[in-house]
Structure formats: structure tokens, C-alpha cells
């Protein structure tokens, strides 16, 4: 109201002076763009965020579930970072510019697990950044209170956060095995026993553990298109030279003999696959389809790789 009154008084004064002289400069009125309240500093910036998907379900150690629904912030330079466990990570520019940046640096996705320990929380599928999406890795460390301690950007569009909390000060607070339900603990016990008995390879052991963590909801299943990209869109093994191919063939043959011996010692029967000599395998120009059965107990080696 006051602004309108001031403008009206200005027009009255100009009218009283009469037409402007030829040498007088004309006044140019510039209006700021109307952002419909989006640049209002009193409007919560989170209302502008548009996530690409919903967060993954809450998972992991049960004593950390109490962090769900809470948010912790840290202001560095001109930016405010906000970490909401099991939800997302956001960044807000602390300026009064009409187009101040506010975006999502990642949405709760999965845990990073290594050596029977929850190492970090991964927030993925954030706002677009060039040809990919922003993502954040949040490490949990012991602290006197719940607080977001540090934020950095080690590589473009990938952020590293450190969250301090007294909930992880106990040496066993981030162990994976105790957090599993009884059925999955027993399943893990069997996997460990099979590895000790040399019934599975180390590769098979890792695959079984990953499948177990996926069933527990700690990890997300690898999509087929992602695995195809990692393999370069090819199937099977490729060798640059004939010598490297022969070497790999000998190593695989040696491993099969060892596994056969282990199966025989434990009284486990197996079907002998049709063998192909190295000369036939290397000399054939057209592939022949053979039906071979996977050795029982060897979950890390597929029979069709030979």
C-alpha cells in the first residue's frame, strides 16, 4: 500500500512540472521478474525439491531406526547441507538471490557392507548433474551427539558426508550378522561352512553373501542392464592372445580337477561334462552348442565357461 502511494505522489509531481525538456533524460522503469513466491526467504526451500523416486525402506541395525524422520544440517560457506537418515541429502544455497540453488544430492538407496560391517549409507538418484545423477556416501562415526560433522565433494557430483552419533560408539554396533533375522544367520553359517569345506569358491562365497544381504534388504539387486554395461555388452571371456587363452584354459582345468577331488572326498556325486580338447576348442571356427551341467557345490564356477 505504501509503495502504491509513493508511486502516485511521484506521478503527481511529474504532472505538475509539465512536459520534460528536450535535453532531459527519460526515466526507464525496470521490474524484477515475478517468481510467485519461490524466492521468498520465509518459504521452506524443501518445498521446491522434486525427488526422482521414493527412498528405500529403512534397514540395517535396529538401534539406528530412531534416526528415521529426523534431519541434521551443516552450513559451510554459502551452502546448507541437510542429511535426513533413510530419506535423502539436500543442499541449499544461503543467499537471497532470486534463483538460489536448492537440490537433492541423493536419495536413500542401500548400505555399503564390508567385513561383516555396515561401512556407510549410500544416497543415490539425486538431481541431474551433466550426464548422471548426484550421489552421496554417508559414513557413521562415534560422537557425543547426533550431528552432521563434515561434507566434501571428492569427485564431480559425488559427495562424502560424515555423521557423528553415539549410537555407533559400541564396537559391535555396526556388525551385520547380529542385525540379521535368525533364518538368515543360519543361512550365513551354512555358507561359511561350505567355504571351509572347499565346496564353494571365494567367488561363489561372495555371490551367496550378496544374495543374502539383498534378501535382508541391506543391498539392492544388481539390474541386468547395469551388469551388461560393466561387462561391456559381451558374453563370455575374451582374450587378446592365443597364449593368454591357453593359460586361462589350463588354470580352469586345474581348478575343476581340484573340485572333483573335493567332491569325491565328501561322497558327492556329479555328472562328468563332455570334454573338449584344447586343439578342438581353438581350431573350431563355428561354435558348437554343448549341454553341460554345473558341478554341484561349486557356485562360483559355471560349467559353460569351458
Tab-separated table of C-alpha atoms in Angstrom, residues 15-302:
chain	number	residue	atom	x	y	z
A	15	UNK	CA	2.499	16.063	-13.946
A	16	UNK	CA	2.840	19.353	-12.064
A	17	UNK	CA	6.209	20.043	-13.707
A	18	UNK	CA	4.751	19.727	-17.185
A	19	UNK	CA	6.404	18.144	-20.247
A	20	UNK	CA	10.064	17.265	-19.901
A	21	UNK	CA	12.579	19.431	-21.679
A	22	UNK	CA	14.271	18.156	-24.812
A	23	UNK	CA	17.592	17.766	-23.031
A	24	UNK	CA	16.200	15.849	-20.065
A	25	UNK	CA	16.764	12.079	-19.967
A	26	UNK	CA	13.749	9.794	-19.980
A	27	UNK	CA	13.154	7.546	-16.981
A	28	UNK	CA	13.201	3.781	-17.634
A	29	UNK	CA	11.270	1.596	-15.227
A	30	UNK	CA	12.638	-1.959	-14.764
A	31	UNK	CA	10.531	-4.532	-12.972
A	32	UNK	CA	12.062	-7.596	-11.271
A	33	UNK	CA	10.784	-10.944	-12.548
A	34	UNK	CA	7.887	-12.333	-10.582
A	35	UNK	CA	8.869	-15.695	-9.111
A	36	UNK	CA	5.492	-16.270	-7.485
A	37	UNK	CA	6.986	-16.533	-4.019
A	38	UNK	CA	9.642	-19.139	-4.812
A	39	UNK	CA	12.386	-16.713	-3.777
A	40	UNK	CA	10.611	-15.855	-0.550
A	41	UNK	CA	13.191	-16.409	2.235
A	42	UNK	CA	10.371	-17.368	4.599
A	43	UNK	CA	9.200	-20.176	2.301
A	44	UNK	CA	10.726	-23.594	3.168
A	45	UNK	CA	13.180	-24.421	0.394
A	46	UNK	CA	12.411	-28.135	0.675
A	47	UNK	CA	9.011	-27.449	-0.873
A	48	UNK	CA	10.788	-26.881	-4.190
A	49	UNK	CA	12.572	-30.227	-4.278
A	50	UNK	CA	11.267	-32.865	-6.646
A	51	UNK	CA	12.762	-36.315	-5.921
A	52	UNK	CA	13.032	-38.827	-8.748
A	53	UNK	CA	11.813	-41.722	-6.595
A	54	UNK	CA	10.838	-42.744	-3.077
A	55	UNK	CA	13.527	-43.715	-0.554
A	56	UNK	CA	14.303	-47.381	0.031
A	57	UNK	CA	12.768	-48.996	3.134
A	58	UNK	CA	14.521	-48.437	6.450
A	59	UNK	CA	17.043	-51.229	7.045
A	60	UNK	CA	20.183	-52.082	8.959
A	61	UNK	CA	20.816	-52.105	12.728
A	62	UNK	CA	17.551	-51.669	14.622
A	63	UNK	CA	19.025	-49.134	17.053
A	64	UNK	CA	19.575	-46.726	14.127
A	65	UNK	CA	15.904	-46.735	13.146
A	66	UNK	CA	15.253	-43.934	15.663
A	67	UNK	CA	17.143	-41.590	13.309
A	68	UNK	CA	14.465	-42.028	10.652
A	69	UNK	CA	12.265	-38.959	10.345
A	70	UNK	CA	14.945	-36.604	11.698
A	71	UNK	CA	17.253	-34.246	9.804
A	72	UNK	CA	20.656	-32.785	10.649
A	73	UNK	CA	22.190	-29.751	8.959
A	74	UNK	CA	25.604	-28.196	8.461
A	75	UNK	CA	26.361	-24.772	6.987
A	76	UNK	CA	29.614	-24.413	5.065
A	77	UNK	CA	30.448	-21.299	3.090
A	78	UNK	CA	27.229	-20.254	1.339
A	79	UNK	CA	25.579	-23.673	1.427
A	80	UNK	CA	23.454	-25.506	3.939
A	81	UNK	CA	23.641	-29.297	3.761
A	82	UNK	CA	20.898	-31.377	5.302
A	83	UNK	CA	21.126	-35.111	6.000
A	84	UNK	CA	17.917	-36.994	6.740
A	85	UNK	CA	18.846	-40.619	7.578
A	86	UNK	CA	16.974	-43.191	5.495
A	87	UNK	CA	15.487	-40.358	3.422
A	88	UNK	CA	17.835	-38.032	1.499
A	89	UNK	CA	20.665	-35.483	1.418
A	90	UNK	CA	19.936	-31.945	0.214
A	91	UNK	CA	21.903	-28.765	-0.474
A	92	UNK	CA	20.568	-25.208	-0.181
A	93	UNK	CA	22.327	-22.012	-1.203
A	94	UNK	CA	22.134	-19.482	1.641
A	95	UNK	CA	21.663	-16.288	-0.382
A	96	UNK	CA	18.774	-14.003	-1.256
A	97	UNK	CA	19.297	-14.349	-4.994
A	98	UNK	CA	16.052	-14.912	-6.852
A	99	UNK	CA	17.450	-18.155	-8.357
A	100	UNK	CA	19.334	-19.536	-5.336
A	101	UNK	CA	20.222	-23.213	-5.824
A	102	UNK	CA	18.406	-25.888	-3.865
A	103	UNK	CA	18.744	-29.532	-4.839
A	104	UNK	CA	18.860	-33.189	-3.847
A	105	UNK	CA	22.301	-34.785	-3.511
A	106	UNK	CA	20.941	-38.301	-3.157
A	107	UNK	CA	18.008	-40.431	-2.006
A	108	UNK	CA	18.416	-43.310	0.462
A	109	UNK	CA	19.420	-46.370	-1.567
A	110	UNK	CA	21.435	-49.056	0.260
A	111	UNK	CA	24.214	-49.868	2.706
A	112	UNK	CA	27.856	-50.389	1.888
A	113	UNK	CA	28.957	-53.628	3.571
A	114	UNK	CA	32.474	-54.999	4.024
A	115	UNK	CA	33.983	-57.454	6.513
A	116	UNK	CA	30.674	-58.074	8.304
A	117	UNK	CA	30.295	-54.332	8.943
A	118	UNK	CA	27.920	-51.599	7.792
A	119	UNK	CA	30.504	-49.189	6.387
A	120	UNK	CA	28.346	-46.375	5.009
A	121	UNK	CA	24.939	-45.312	3.728
A	122	UNK	CA	24.591	-44.631	0.007
A	123	UNK	CA	22.221	-41.934	-1.215
A	124	UNK	CA	21.735	-42.129	-4.983
A	125	UNK	CA	19.477	-40.843	-7.796
A	126	UNK	CA	19.818	-37.197	-6.796
A	127	UNK	CA	19.357	-34.232	-9.113
A	128	UNK	CA	20.852	-34.500	-12.576
A	129	UNK	CA	24.478	-33.454	-12.919
A	130	UNK	CA	25.683	-33.432	-16.505
A	131	UNK	CA	25.097	-36.968	-17.784
A	132	UNK	CA	24.471	-38.641	-14.418
A	133	UNK	CA	22.738	-38.180	-11.077
A	134	UNK	CA	24.233	-36.770	-7.904
A	135	UNK	CA	25.006	-39.262	-5.144
A	136	UNK	CA	26.331	-39.140	-1.589
A	137	UNK	CA	28.169	-41.531	0.694
A	138	UNK	CA	27.498	-41.043	4.410
A	139	UNK	CA	29.917	-42.573	6.912
A	140	UNK	CA	28.773	-43.054	10.511
A	141	UNK	CA	31.317	-42.372	13.256
A	142	UNK	CA	31.217	-42.225	17.035
A	143	UNK	CA	30.351	-38.846	18.553
A	144	UNK	CA	28.898	-37.298	21.691
A	145	UNK	CA	25.772	-36.137	19.866
A	146	UNK	CA	23.939	-36.616	16.592
A	147	UNK	CA	25.380	-34.103	14.146
A	148	UNK	CA	26.490	-33.720	10.557
A	149	UNK	CA	30.211	-33.100	11.008
A	150	UNK	CA	31.739	-32.794	7.526
A	151	UNK	CA	30.746	-32.507	3.870
A	152	UNK	CA	33.046	-32.641	0.853
A	153	UNK	CA	32.909	-33.340	-2.876
A	154	UNK	CA	35.832	-35.692	-3.661
A	155	UNK	CA	34.728	-36.006	-7.285
A	156	UNK	CA	32.252	-34.217	-9.504
A	157	UNK	CA	28.657	-34.826	-8.396
A	158	UNK	CA	29.767	-37.352	-5.730
A	159	UNK	CA	29.628	-36.121	-2.129
A	160	UNK	CA	31.144	-37.507	1.072
A	161	UNK	CA	29.453	-36.848	4.419
A	162	UNK	CA	30.499	-37.726	7.960
A	163	UNK	CA	27.728	-38.154	10.509
A	164	UNK	CA	28.610	-38.431	14.189
A	165	UNK	CA	26.314	-40.268	16.590
A	166	UNK	CA	26.646	-42.024	19.970
A	167	UNK	CA	24.588	-44.880	18.505
A	168	UNK	CA	27.684	-46.359	16.811
A	169	UNK	CA	30.217	-45.995	19.616
A	170	UNK	CA	29.902	-49.621	20.726
A	171	UNK	CA	32.417	-51.811	18.830
A	172	UNK	CA	29.624	-54.180	17.747
A	173	UNK	CA	27.064	-51.516	16.849
A	174	UNK	CA	27.623	-51.776	13.081
A	175	UNK	CA	28.103	-55.541	12.730
A	176	UNK	CA	25.906	-57.133	10.078
A	177	UNK	CA	25.467	-60.659	11.465
A	178	UNK	CA	23.673	-59.672	14.721
A	179	UNK	CA	21.249	-57.477	12.752
A	180	UNK	CA	20.082	-60.396	10.592
A	181	UNK	CA	16.997	-62.464	11.441
A	182	UNK	CA	17.648	-65.990	12.714
A	183	UNK	CA	16.874	-67.665	9.379
A	184	UNK	CA	19.437	-65.563	7.518
A	185	UNK	CA	22.019	-66.089	10.265
A	186	UNK	CA	21.666	-69.847	9.827
A	187	UNK	CA	21.967	-69.409	6.078
A	188	UNK	CA	25.189	-67.445	6.556
A	189	UNK	CA	26.517	-70.165	8.867
A	190	UNK	CA	25.981	-72.735	6.118
A	191	UNK	CA	27.774	-70.550	3.569
A	192	UNK	CA	30.764	-70.226	5.901
A	193	UNK	CA	30.809	-73.999	6.419
A	194	UNK	CA	30.707	-74.660	2.683
A	195	UNK	CA	33.636	-72.315	2.176
A	196	UNK	CA	35.620	-74.006	4.946
A	197	UNK	CA	34.917	-77.415	3.366
A	198	UNK	CA	36.016	-76.025	-0.025
A	199	UNK	CA	32.626	-76.829	-1.511
A	200	UNK	CA	32.408	-73.330	-2.969
A	201	UNK	CA	34.983	-70.930	-4.336
A	202	UNK	CA	35.683	-67.473	-2.944
A	203	UNK	CA	33.770	-66.036	-5.886
A	204	UNK	CA	30.783	-68.212	-5.079
A	205	UNK	CA	31.068	-67.197	-1.424
A	206	UNK	CA	30.843	-63.501	-2.319
A	207	UNK	CA	27.845	-64.124	-4.577
A	208	UNK	CA	25.995	-66.022	-1.861
A	209	UNK	CA	26.695	-63.316	0.711
A	210	UNK	CA	25.470	-60.593	-1.618
A	211	UNK	CA	22.268	-62.538	-2.294
A	212	UNK	CA	21.814	-62.913	1.469
A	213	UNK	CA	22.243	-59.166	2.049
A	214	UNK	CA	19.803	-58.438	-0.771
A	215	UNK	CA	17.201	-60.706	0.836
A	216	UNK	CA	17.746	-58.859	4.123
A	217	UNK	CA	17.079	-55.532	2.379
A	218	UNK	CA	20.564	-54.153	3.025
A	219	UNK	CA	21.614	-54.133	-0.647
A	220	UNK	CA	19.732	-53.548	-3.877
A	221	UNK	CA	19.744	-56.247	-6.540
A	222	UNK	CA	22.010	-55.521	-9.482
A	223	UNK	CA	19.980	-54.765	-12.578
A	224	UNK	CA	20.654	-56.731	-15.724
A	225	UNK	CA	21.395	-53.656	-17.791
A	226	UNK	CA	23.956	-52.454	-15.237
A	227	UNK	CA	25.768	-55.779	-15.296
A	228	UNK	CA	25.710	-55.757	-19.092
A	229	UNK	CA	27.352	-52.338	-19.130
A	230	UNK	CA	30.026	-53.465	-16.697
A	231	UNK	CA	30.812	-56.428	-18.930
A	232	UNK	CA	30.942	-54.181	-21.974
A	233	UNK	CA	27.924	-55.813	-23.552
A	234	UNK	CA	29.794	-59.045	-24.314
A	235	UNK	CA	29.195	-62.591	-23.212
A	236	UNK	CA	31.865	-64.994	-22.059
A	237	UNK	CA	35.586	-64.346	-21.810
A	238	UNK	CA	37.732	-62.564	-24.352
A	239	UNK	CA	41.487	-62.930	-24.747
A	240	UNK	CA	43.886	-60.711	-26.598
A	241	UNK	CA	46.322	-63.505	-27.487
A	242	UNK	CA	46.234	-67.254	-28.012
A	243	UNK	CA	48.780	-67.676	-25.239
A	244	UNK	CA	46.547	-65.973	-22.666
A	245	UNK	CA	43.628	-68.155	-23.757
A	246	UNK	CA	45.684	-71.350	-23.325
A	247	UNK	CA	46.854	-70.195	-19.909
A	248	UNK	CA	43.302	-69.497	-18.731
A	249	UNK	CA	42.165	-72.881	-20.053
A	250	UNK	CA	44.875	-74.696	-18.084
A	251	UNK	CA	44.024	-72.822	-14.885
A	252	UNK	CA	40.329	-73.639	-15.204
A	253	UNK	CA	41.087	-77.290	-15.911
A	254	UNK	CA	43.286	-77.441	-12.821
A	255	UNK	CA	40.538	-75.890	-10.697
A	256	UNK	CA	37.979	-78.402	-11.985
A	257	UNK	CA	40.252	-81.312	-11.063
A	258	UNK	CA	40.638	-79.905	-7.554
A	259	UNK	CA	36.886	-79.516	-7.133
A	260	UNK	CA	36.278	-83.050	-8.402
A	261	UNK	CA	38.691	-84.348	-5.786
A	262	UNK	CA	36.907	-82.422	-3.025
A	263	UNK	CA	33.507	-83.721	-4.126
A	264	UNK	CA	34.818	-87.283	-4.207
A	265	UNK	CA	36.229	-86.947	-0.681
A	266	UNK	CA	32.817	-85.856	0.607
A	267	UNK	CA	30.966	-88.563	-1.300
A	268	UNK	CA	29.109	-86.106	-3.529
A	269	UNK	CA	28.210	-87.418	-6.958
A	270	UNK	CA	28.485	-85.311	-10.061
A	271	UNK	CA	27.879	-85.666	-13.773
A	272	UNK	CA	31.003	-85.583	-15.871
A	273	UNK	CA	30.658	-82.894	-18.566
A	274	UNK	CA	31.561	-83.548	-22.161
A	275	UNK	CA	35.203	-82.566	-22.522
A	276	UNK	CA	36.651	-80.723	-25.467
A	277	UNK	CA	40.340	-80.821	-26.247
A	278	UNK	CA	42.207	-77.561	-26.438
A	279	UNK	CA	43.018	-78.139	-30.113
A	280	UNK	CA	39.354	-78.687	-30.991
A	281	UNK	CA	38.306	-75.692	-28.916
A	282	UNK	CA	40.828	-73.352	-30.510
A	283	UNK	CA	40.606	-74.728	-34.037
A	284	UNK	CA	36.848	-74.670	-34.495
A	285	UNK	CA	35.567	-71.651	-36.345
A	286	UNK	CA	31.880	-72.197	-35.701
A	287	UNK	CA	30.644	-72.560	-32.114
A	288	UNK	CA	29.015	-75.846	-31.165
A	289	UNK	CA	26.299	-75.913	-28.513
A	290	UNK	CA	27.004	-78.468	-25.818
A	291	UNK	CA	24.842	-79.188	-22.827
A	292	UNK	CA	26.995	-79.319	-19.705
A	293	UNK	CA	25.932	-79.494	-16.101
A	294	UNK	CA	27.316	-77.272	-13.390
A	295	UNK	CA	29.368	-79.044	-10.758
A	296	UNK	CA	27.330	-79.410	-7.601
A	297	UNK	CA	28.718	-77.390	-4.746
A	298	UNK	CA	30.725	-75.050	-6.981
A	299	UNK	CA	28.579	-71.930	-7.076
A	300	UNK	CA	31.434	-69.747	-8.230
A	301	UNK	CA	32.323	-71.599	-11.441
A	302	UNK	CA	29.950	-72.177	-14.321
